[in-house]
Amino acid sequence: MAGNTFGEAFRVTSAGESHGPAIMAIVDGCPAGIELNEEMFRNDMDRRRPGQSEFTTQRKEADEVQIMSGVYRGETTGTPIGLIIPSTDQRSKDYSDVALSYRPSHADYTYDAKYGRRDPSGGGRSSARITSAAVAAGVIAKRIIAPTVTTGYVHTIKDIEADIPLEVTEAIVEQSAIRCPDPIASERMEALIRETRKNRDSVGGIVECIVDNMPVGLGEPIFDKLEALLGYAMLGIPAAKGFEIGSGFTGRLEYGSDHNDPFTLEDGKIVTTSNKSGGVQGGISNGMPLVFRVAFKPTATIGKEQQTVNNQGQLDTIAPAGRHDPCVLPRAVPIVEAMAACVLADLTLRDRASRI
Ligand SMILES: Cc1cc2nc3c(=O)[nH]c(=O)nc-3n(C[C@H](O)[C@H](O)[C@H](O)COP(=O)(O)O)c2cc1C
């Protein structure tokens, strides 16, 4: 299976399956001299880990990151950084039904059809457990891109849309159990997820991410445009089905005269008075905040009985047991931030080769 490495100058490779002994990440290309210790992974890993609230799967994982290489006396050395995230709460027997029958809209059928074999426990390699590697790599990437900051939050759950405050910080987002910075919408979303879980069903939604303190000049035309790499990174997250930046799909509704972002000067700096470009023009960051959204589908695994086909090619029904997220959005927030940070770290390092 190929496609497990991401990035050019800042390269992240992940390995591991949902119910294997550990998830692993190798981060290559991280410059020497960055302060890094295991404690620095704690916050983001806690925000992603399962079992963190009633709105996530009840699988309990500490998700403690162990640094195996690339760090000496609390600083990166420039050599590959090897990370291990041990798994402790595997219950493979929960998955005996999905070993034989394909969960609708999950990866069971396509993995079997392509490779002729698969580890069914917890979804194996297709499980969101592998995103722990991305979040760990993202912690390192965030240190490379500082003071640029990625802030993700839940924007929409099903048809409930949040009213996003002008200023959103991680501290504000974390006040909500589902990471929605609008307290009224958050309550309604929580009630919907509770009800959905009770009905053995699932819901999807939209994560929005703002990147502040952006430098001008990140992004490589033509194929490696900043928005193209962001879209690629986001659509690599399990269950992500849509990506838009700036005005995205709604830009089509306006005339160019309304849609253009007029340039002006602020303290001698070129800025724009609106930001429908979402901070990117010609594939290159223009210094305005990046604003993008990622749509996630309702979780595929639901306890309700559904029609399917088994691996003997016979019609079947399935109502999987096991522990699942009734809505992936709250846990997807730190994953979106981490993948954005990895793209930006990669482009920051590549940008150093762009002119003498
Ligand atoms: C944070 C997060 C948690 C997830 N939890 C589950 C889950 O509990 N059950 C499930 O069926 N899918 C879950 N998924 C999604 C599946 O991994 C994904 O739908 C599956 O691999 C099929 O891939 P696709 O949806 O991208 O086509 C989760 C995704 C994310 C981002």
Coordinates of C-alpha atoms and ligand atoms in Angstrom, one line a residue:
M1 CA 0.0 0.0 0.0
A2 CA 1.6 3.3 -1.1
G3 CA 0.6 6.9 -0.4
N4 CA 1.6 7.0 3.3
T5 CA 4.0 9.9 2.9
F6 CA 3.0 13.5 2.7
G7 CA 5.0 16.6 1.9
E8 CA 8.3 17.4 0.1
A9 CA 10.6 19.4 2.3
F10 CA 8.7 18.6 5.6
R11 CA 7.9 14.9 5.0
V12 CA 5.5 12.9 7.2
T13 CA 5.2 9.2 6.9
S14 CA 2.7 7.3 9.0
A15 CA 2.3 3.5 9.7
G16 CA 0.0 1.5 11.9
E17 CA -3.5 0.1 12.1
S18 CA -6.4 0.8 14.4
H19 CA -5.9 -2.2 16.7
G20 CA -2.1 -2.8 16.2
P21 CA 0.3 -2.2 19.1
A22 CA 1.1 1.4 18.0
I23 CA 0.8 4.1 15.5
M24 CA 4.1 5.4 14.2
A25 CA 5.2 8.6 12.4
I26 CA 8.5 9.6 10.8
V27 CA 8.9 13.3 10.3
D28 CA 11.8 14.0 8.0
G29 CA 13.1 17.5 7.0
C30 CA 12.5 19.2 10.3
P31 CA 15.2 21.8 10.8
A32 CA 17.7 21.4 13.7
G33 CA 17.3 23.6 16.8
I34 CA 13.6 23.5 17.4
E35 CA 12.7 22.9 21.1
L36 CA 10.7 19.7 21.3
N37 CA 9.8 17.3 24.1
E38 CA 7.1 14.7 24.7
E39 CA 5.0 17.0 26.9
M40 CA 4.5 19.4 23.9
F41 CA 2.4 16.8 22.2
R42 CA -0.1 16.5 25.1
N43 CA -2.6 19.2 24.3
D44 CA -3.2 18.4 20.6
M45 CA -3.2 14.7 21.2
D46 CA -5.8 15.1 24.0
R47 CA -8.0 17.1 21.6
R48 CA -7.9 14.3 19.0
R49 CA -8.0 11.2 21.2
P50 CA -11.0 8.9 21.5
G51 CA -13.0 8.8 24.7
Q52 CA -12.6 12.5 25.5
S53 CA -16.4 13.2 25.9
E54 CA -19.8 11.7 25.5
F55 CA -19.8 13.0 21.9
T56 CA -16.9 10.7 20.7
T57 CA -16.3 7.0 20.6
Q58 CA -15.8 5.5 24.0
R59 CA -12.6 3.7 23.1
K60 CA -10.1 4.9 25.7
E61 CA -6.6 5.8 24.5
A62 CA -4.0 7.9 26.3
D63 CA -2.3 8.7 23.0
E64 CA 1.0 9.4 24.6
V65 CA 3.7 10.3 22.1
Q66 CA 7.2 8.7 22.6
I67 CA 10.1 10.4 20.8
M68 CA 12.4 7.7 19.4
S69 CA 14.9 9.8 17.4
G70 CA 15.8 13.2 16.0
V71 CA 15.8 15.0 19.3
Y72 CA 18.8 15.6 21.6
R73 CA 18.6 17.5 24.9
G74 CA 15.2 18.9 24.1
E75 CA 16.0 20.1 20.6
T76 CA 15.6 18.7 17.1
T77 CA 18.9 17.6 15.6
G78 CA 17.9 17.8 11.9
T79 CA 17.7 14.0 11.6
P80 CA 14.4 12.1 11.1
I81 CA 12.1 12.3 14.1
G82 CA 10.6 9.0 14.9
L83 CA 7.4 9.0 17.0
I84 CA 5.5 6.1 18.5
I85 CA 2.0 6.3 19.9
P86 CA 1.1 3.1 21.7
S87 CA -2.4 1.7 21.5
T88 CA -3.7 0.2 24.7
D89 CA -7.5 -0.2 24.3
Q90 CA -7.9 -2.7 21.4
R91 CA -10.9 -5.0 21.4
S92 CA -10.6 -6.8 18.1
K93 CA -13.5 -9.2 18.8
D94 CA -15.9 -6.2 18.5
Y95 CA -15.2 -6.4 14.7
S96 CA -16.0 -10.0 13.9
D97 CA -19.2 -9.0 12.0
V98 CA -17.4 -6.4 9.8
A99 CA -14.7 -9.0 9.0
L100 CA -17.3 -10.9 7.0
S101 CA -19.7 -8.2 5.7
Y102 CA -19.0 -4.8 4.2
R103 CA -20.1 -1.7 6.2
P104 CA -21.9 0.6 3.8
S105 CA -19.8 3.7 2.9
H106 CA -16.8 2.4 4.9
A107 CA -13.5 1.1 3.4
D108 CA -14.2 -2.6 3.9
Y109 CA -15.3 -3.5 0.4
T110 CA -12.7 -1.4 -1.5
Y111 CA -9.8 -2.6 0.7
D112 CA -10.8 -6.2 0.1
A113 CA -11.4 -5.7 -3.6
K114 CA -8.0 -4.0 -4.1
Y115 CA -5.7 -6.0 -1.8
G116 CA -7.5 -9.3 -1.4
R117 CA -7.0 -9.1 2.4
R118 CA -7.5 -6.6 5.2
D119 CA -7.2 -6.2 9.0
P120 CA -10.9 -5.6 10.0
S121 CA -10.3 -4.7 13.6
G122 CA -11.4 -1.1 14.1
G123 CA -11.1 -0.4 10.3
G124 CA -7.4 -1.3 10.2
R125 CA -5.5 1.2 8.2
S126 CA -8.7 3.1 7.2
S127 CA -9.4 4.0 10.9
A128 CA -9.2 7.5 12.1
R129 CA -6.7 6.1 14.6
I130 CA -4.0 6.7 12.0
T131 CA -4.7 10.5 12.2
S132 CA -2.9 10.5 15.6
A133 CA 0.3 10.4 13.5
A134 CA -0.8 13.5 11.6
V135 CA -1.7 15.3 14.8
A136 CA 1.7 14.4 16.3
A137 CA 3.5 15.7 13.1
G138 CA 1.3 18.8 13.2
V139 CA 2.7 19.6 16.7
I140 CA 6.2 19.8 15.2
A141 CA 4.9 21.7 12.1
K142 CA 3.1 24.3 14.3
R143 CA 6.5 25.0 16.0
I144 CA 8.1 25.6 12.6
I145 CA 5.4 28.0 11.3
A146 CA 5.0 30.0 14.6
P147 CA 3.9 32.8 15.0
T148 CA 1.5 31.6 12.3
V149 CA -1.4 30.0 14.1
T150 CA -4.0 27.5 12.9
T151 CA -7.4 27.7 14.6
G152 CA -10.0 25.1 13.7
Y153 CA -13.6 24.9 15.0
V154 CA -16.9 23.2 14.2
H155 CA -18.9 25.5 11.9
T156 CA -21.9 23.3 11.1
I157 CA -23.4 20.0 12.3
K158 CA -25.9 18.7 9.8
D159 CA -28.1 21.8 9.2
I160 CA -27.2 23.7 12.4
E161 CA -24.8 26.5 11.5
A162 CA -22.8 28.5 14.1
D163 CA -22.6 32.2 14.2
I164 CA -18.8 32.6 14.3
P165 CA -17.5 35.4 16.6
L166 CA -15.1 37.9 15.0
E167 CA -12.2 36.6 17.1
V168 CA -11.8 32.9 17.7
T169 CA -9.0 31.4 19.8
E170 CA -8.3 27.8 20.8
A171 CA -9.3 28.8 24.4
I172 CA -12.8 29.9 23.2
V173 CA -13.2 26.8 21.0
E174 CA -12.2 24.5 23.9
Q175 CA -15.0 25.9 26.1
S176 CA -17.4 23.9 23.9
A177 CA -17.4 20.1 24.3
I178 CA -17.9 19.8 20.6
R179 CA -15.5 22.7 19.7
C180 CA -18.1 25.1 18.3
P181 CA -17.3 28.7 19.3
D182 CA -21.0 29.8 19.3
P183 CA -22.4 28.7 22.7
I184 CA -26.1 28.7 21.5
A185 CA -25.4 26.7 18.3
S186 CA -23.1 24.4 20.4
E187 CA -25.9 23.4 22.7
R188 CA -28.2 22.7 19.8
M189 CA -25.5 20.6 18.1
E190 CA -24.8 18.7 21.3
A191 CA -28.5 17.9 21.6
L192 CA -28.6 16.7 18.0
I193 CA -25.6 14.4 18.4
R194 CA -27.0 13.0 21.7
E195 CA -30.3 12.2 20.0
T196 CA -28.5 10.8 16.9
R197 CA -26.4 8.5 19.1
K198 CA -29.5 7.3 20.9
N199 CA -31.1 6.4 17.5
R200 CA -27.9 4.4 16.6
D201 CA -27.3 6.9 13.7
S202 CA -24.6 9.5 12.8
V203 CA -24.3 13.1 11.5
G204 CA -21.7 15.1 9.6
G205 CA -20.9 18.8 9.3
I206 CA -18.2 21.4 8.4
V207 CA -15.0 22.3 10.2
E208 CA -13.7 25.8 9.4
C209 CA -10.1 26.8 10.0
I210 CA -8.5 30.3 10.1
V211 CA -4.8 30.7 9.9
D212 CA -3.6 34.0 11.4
N213 CA -0.2 35.8 11.1
M214 CA 0.3 34.4 7.6
P215 CA 3.5 35.5 5.8
V216 CA 3.2 36.6 2.2
G217 CA 4.6 34.2 -0.4
L218 CA 3.8 30.7 0.6
G219 CA 2.7 28.4 -2.2
E220 CA 4.3 27.1 -5.4
P221 CA 2.4 27.8 -8.7
I222 CA 1.2 25.9 -10.7
F223 CA 0.5 22.4 -9.4
D224 CA 1.5 23.1 -5.8
K225 CA -0.7 26.1 -5.2
L226 CA -1.3 26.7 -1.6
E227 CA -5.0 26.0 -1.9
A228 CA -4.3 22.8 -4.0
L229 CA -2.0 21.4 -1.3
L230 CA -4.4 22.3 1.5
G231 CA -7.3 20.6 -0.4
Y232 CA -5.1 17.5 -1.0
A233 CA -4.2 17.4 2.7
M234 CA -7.8 17.9 3.9
L235 CA -9.3 15.4 1.6
G236 CA -6.8 12.9 2.9
I237 CA -8.5 13.0 6.3
P238 CA -10.9 10.0 6.7
A239 CA -14.6 11.0 6.0
A240 CA -13.6 14.4 4.5
K241 CA -15.7 14.9 1.4
G242 CA -15.5 18.6 0.5
F243 CA -13.0 21.5 0.6
E244 CA -13.4 25.2 -0.1
I245 CA -11.3 28.2 0.5
G246 CA -12.5 31.8 0.8
S247 CA -15.8 32.4 -0.9
G248 CA -15.5 28.8 -2.3
F249 CA -18.7 27.6 -3.9
T250 CA -20.7 30.8 -3.0
G251 CA -18.4 33.1 -5.0
R252 CA -20.3 32.2 -8.1
L253 CA -23.3 34.2 -6.8
E254 CA -21.5 37.6 -7.0
Y255 CA -20.3 39.9 -9.7
G256 CA -16.6 40.4 -9.9
S257 CA -17.0 44.0 -8.7
D258 CA -18.4 42.7 -5.4
H259 CA -16.2 39.6 -5.2
N260 CA -12.8 41.2 -5.8
D261 CA -10.7 42.0 -2.6
P262 CA -9.7 45.6 -3.0
F263 CA -6.1 46.4 -2.0
T264 CA -5.3 49.1 0.5
L265 CA -2.4 50.1 2.8
E266 CA -2.3 49.6 6.6
D267 CA 0.7 50.9 8.4
G268 CA 2.5 50.9 5.0
K269 CA 1.6 47.2 4.5
I270 CA -0.4 46.0 1.5
V271 CA -3.6 44.3 2.8
T272 CA -7.1 43.7 1.3
T273 CA -10.3 45.2 2.7
S274 CA -12.2 42.0 2.2
N275 CA -10.9 38.4 2.1
K276 CA -13.0 36.4 -0.3
S277 CA -9.8 34.9 -1.7
G278 CA -9.3 33.3 1.7
G279 CA -5.7 34.6 1.9
V280 CA -4.5 33.0 -1.4
Q281 CA -4.1 34.6 -4.9
G282 CA -2.3 32.8 -7.8
G283 CA -1.6 29.9 -5.4
I284 CA 0.5 32.2 -3.2
S285 CA -0.4 33.5 0.3
N286 CA -1.1 37.3 0.2
G287 CA -0.6 37.8 4.0
M288 CA -4.3 37.9 4.8
P289 CA -5.6 35.1 7.1
L290 CA -6.3 31.8 5.4
V291 CA -9.9 30.8 5.7
F292 CA -11.0 27.4 4.5
R293 CA -13.7 24.8 5.3
V294 CA -13.8 21.0 5.2
A295 CA -17.0 19.1 4.9
F296 CA -17.2 15.7 6.7
K297 CA -19.8 13.0 6.0
P298 CA -21.9 11.3 8.7
T299 CA -19.9 8.5 10.3
A300 CA -20.2 5.3 8.1
T301 CA -20.5 2.8 11.0
I302 CA -23.9 3.0 12.6
G303 CA -25.7 0.5 14.9
K304 CA -28.9 0.6 12.7
E305 CA -29.4 -2.5 10.5
Q306 CA -28.5 -1.8 6.9
Q307 CA -28.4 -3.8 3.7
T308 CA -25.0 -5.0 2.5
V309 CA -23.1 -7.8 0.8
N310 CA -20.7 -10.2 2.5
N311 CA -17.3 -11.3 1.4
Q312 CA -18.8 -14.5 -0.1
G313 CA -20.8 -12.3 -2.6
Q314 CA -24.1 -12.9 -0.8
L315 CA -26.7 -10.3 0.2
D316 CA -26.6 -9.7 3.9
T317 CA -27.6 -7.2 6.6
I318 CA -25.3 -5.5 9.0
A319 CA -25.7 -3.7 12.3
P320 CA -22.1 -3.4 13.6
A321 CA -21.3 -3.6 17.3
G322 CA -18.2 -1.8 18.6
R323 CA -17.4 1.7 19.6
H324 CA -17.9 4.5 17.1
D325 CA -18.0 8.3 16.8
P326 CA -21.7 9.4 16.3
C327 CA -20.2 12.5 14.6
V328 CA -16.5 12.9 13.7
L329 CA -16.4 16.7 13.7
P330 CA -15.3 17.4 17.3
R331 CA -12.2 15.2 16.9
A332 CA -11.6 16.3 13.3
V333 CA -10.8 19.9 14.5
P334 CA -7.2 19.2 15.7
I335 CA -6.6 17.0 12.6
V336 CA -7.6 19.8 10.2
E337 CA -5.3 22.2 12.1
A338 CA -2.4 19.7 12.1
M339 CA -2.7 18.9 8.3
A340 CA -2.8 22.7 7.6
A341 CA 0.3 23.2 9.8
C342 CA 2.1 20.4 7.9
V343 CA 1.3 22.0 4.5
L344 CA 2.5 25.4 5.8
A345 CA 5.7 24.0 7.3
D346 CA 6.4 22.2 4.0
L347 CA 5.8 25.4 2.0
T348 CA 7.8 27.5 4.5
L349 CA 10.9 25.3 4.0
R350 CA 10.4 25.2 0.2
D351 CA 10.0 29.0 0.1
R352 CA 13.6 29.4 1.3
A353 CA 14.7 28.1 -2.2
S354 CA 12.5 30.5 -4.1
R355 CA 14.9 33.4 -4.6
I356 CA 18.5 34.5 -3.8
Ligands
LIG1 C1 -11.9 11.9 13.9 C2 -12.5 10.8 13.1 C3 -13.2 9.8 13.7 C4 -13.8 8.8 13.0 N1 -14.5 7.8 13.6 C5 -15.1 6.9 12.9 C6 -15.9 5.8 13.5 O1 -16.0 5.8 14.7 N2 -16.6 5.0 12.7 C7 -16.5 5.0 11.3 O2 -17.1 4.2 10.7 N3 -15.8 6.0 10.7 C8 -15.1 6.9 11.4 N4 -14.4 7.8 10.8 C9 -14.3 7.8 9.3 C10 -13.7 6.6 8.7 O3 -12.4 6.4 9.1 C11 -13.8 6.8 7.1 O4 -15.1 7.2 6.8 C12 -13.5 5.5 6.4 O5 -12.1 5.3 6.5 C13 -13.9 5.5 4.9 O6 -13.2 6.5 4.3 P1 -13.9 7.7 3.5 O7 -15.1 8.1 4.4 O8 -12.9 8.8 3.5 O9 -14.3 7.2 2.2 C14 -13.7 8.8 11.5 C15 -13.1 9.9 10.9 C16 -12.5 10.9 11.7 C17 -11.8 12.0 11.0

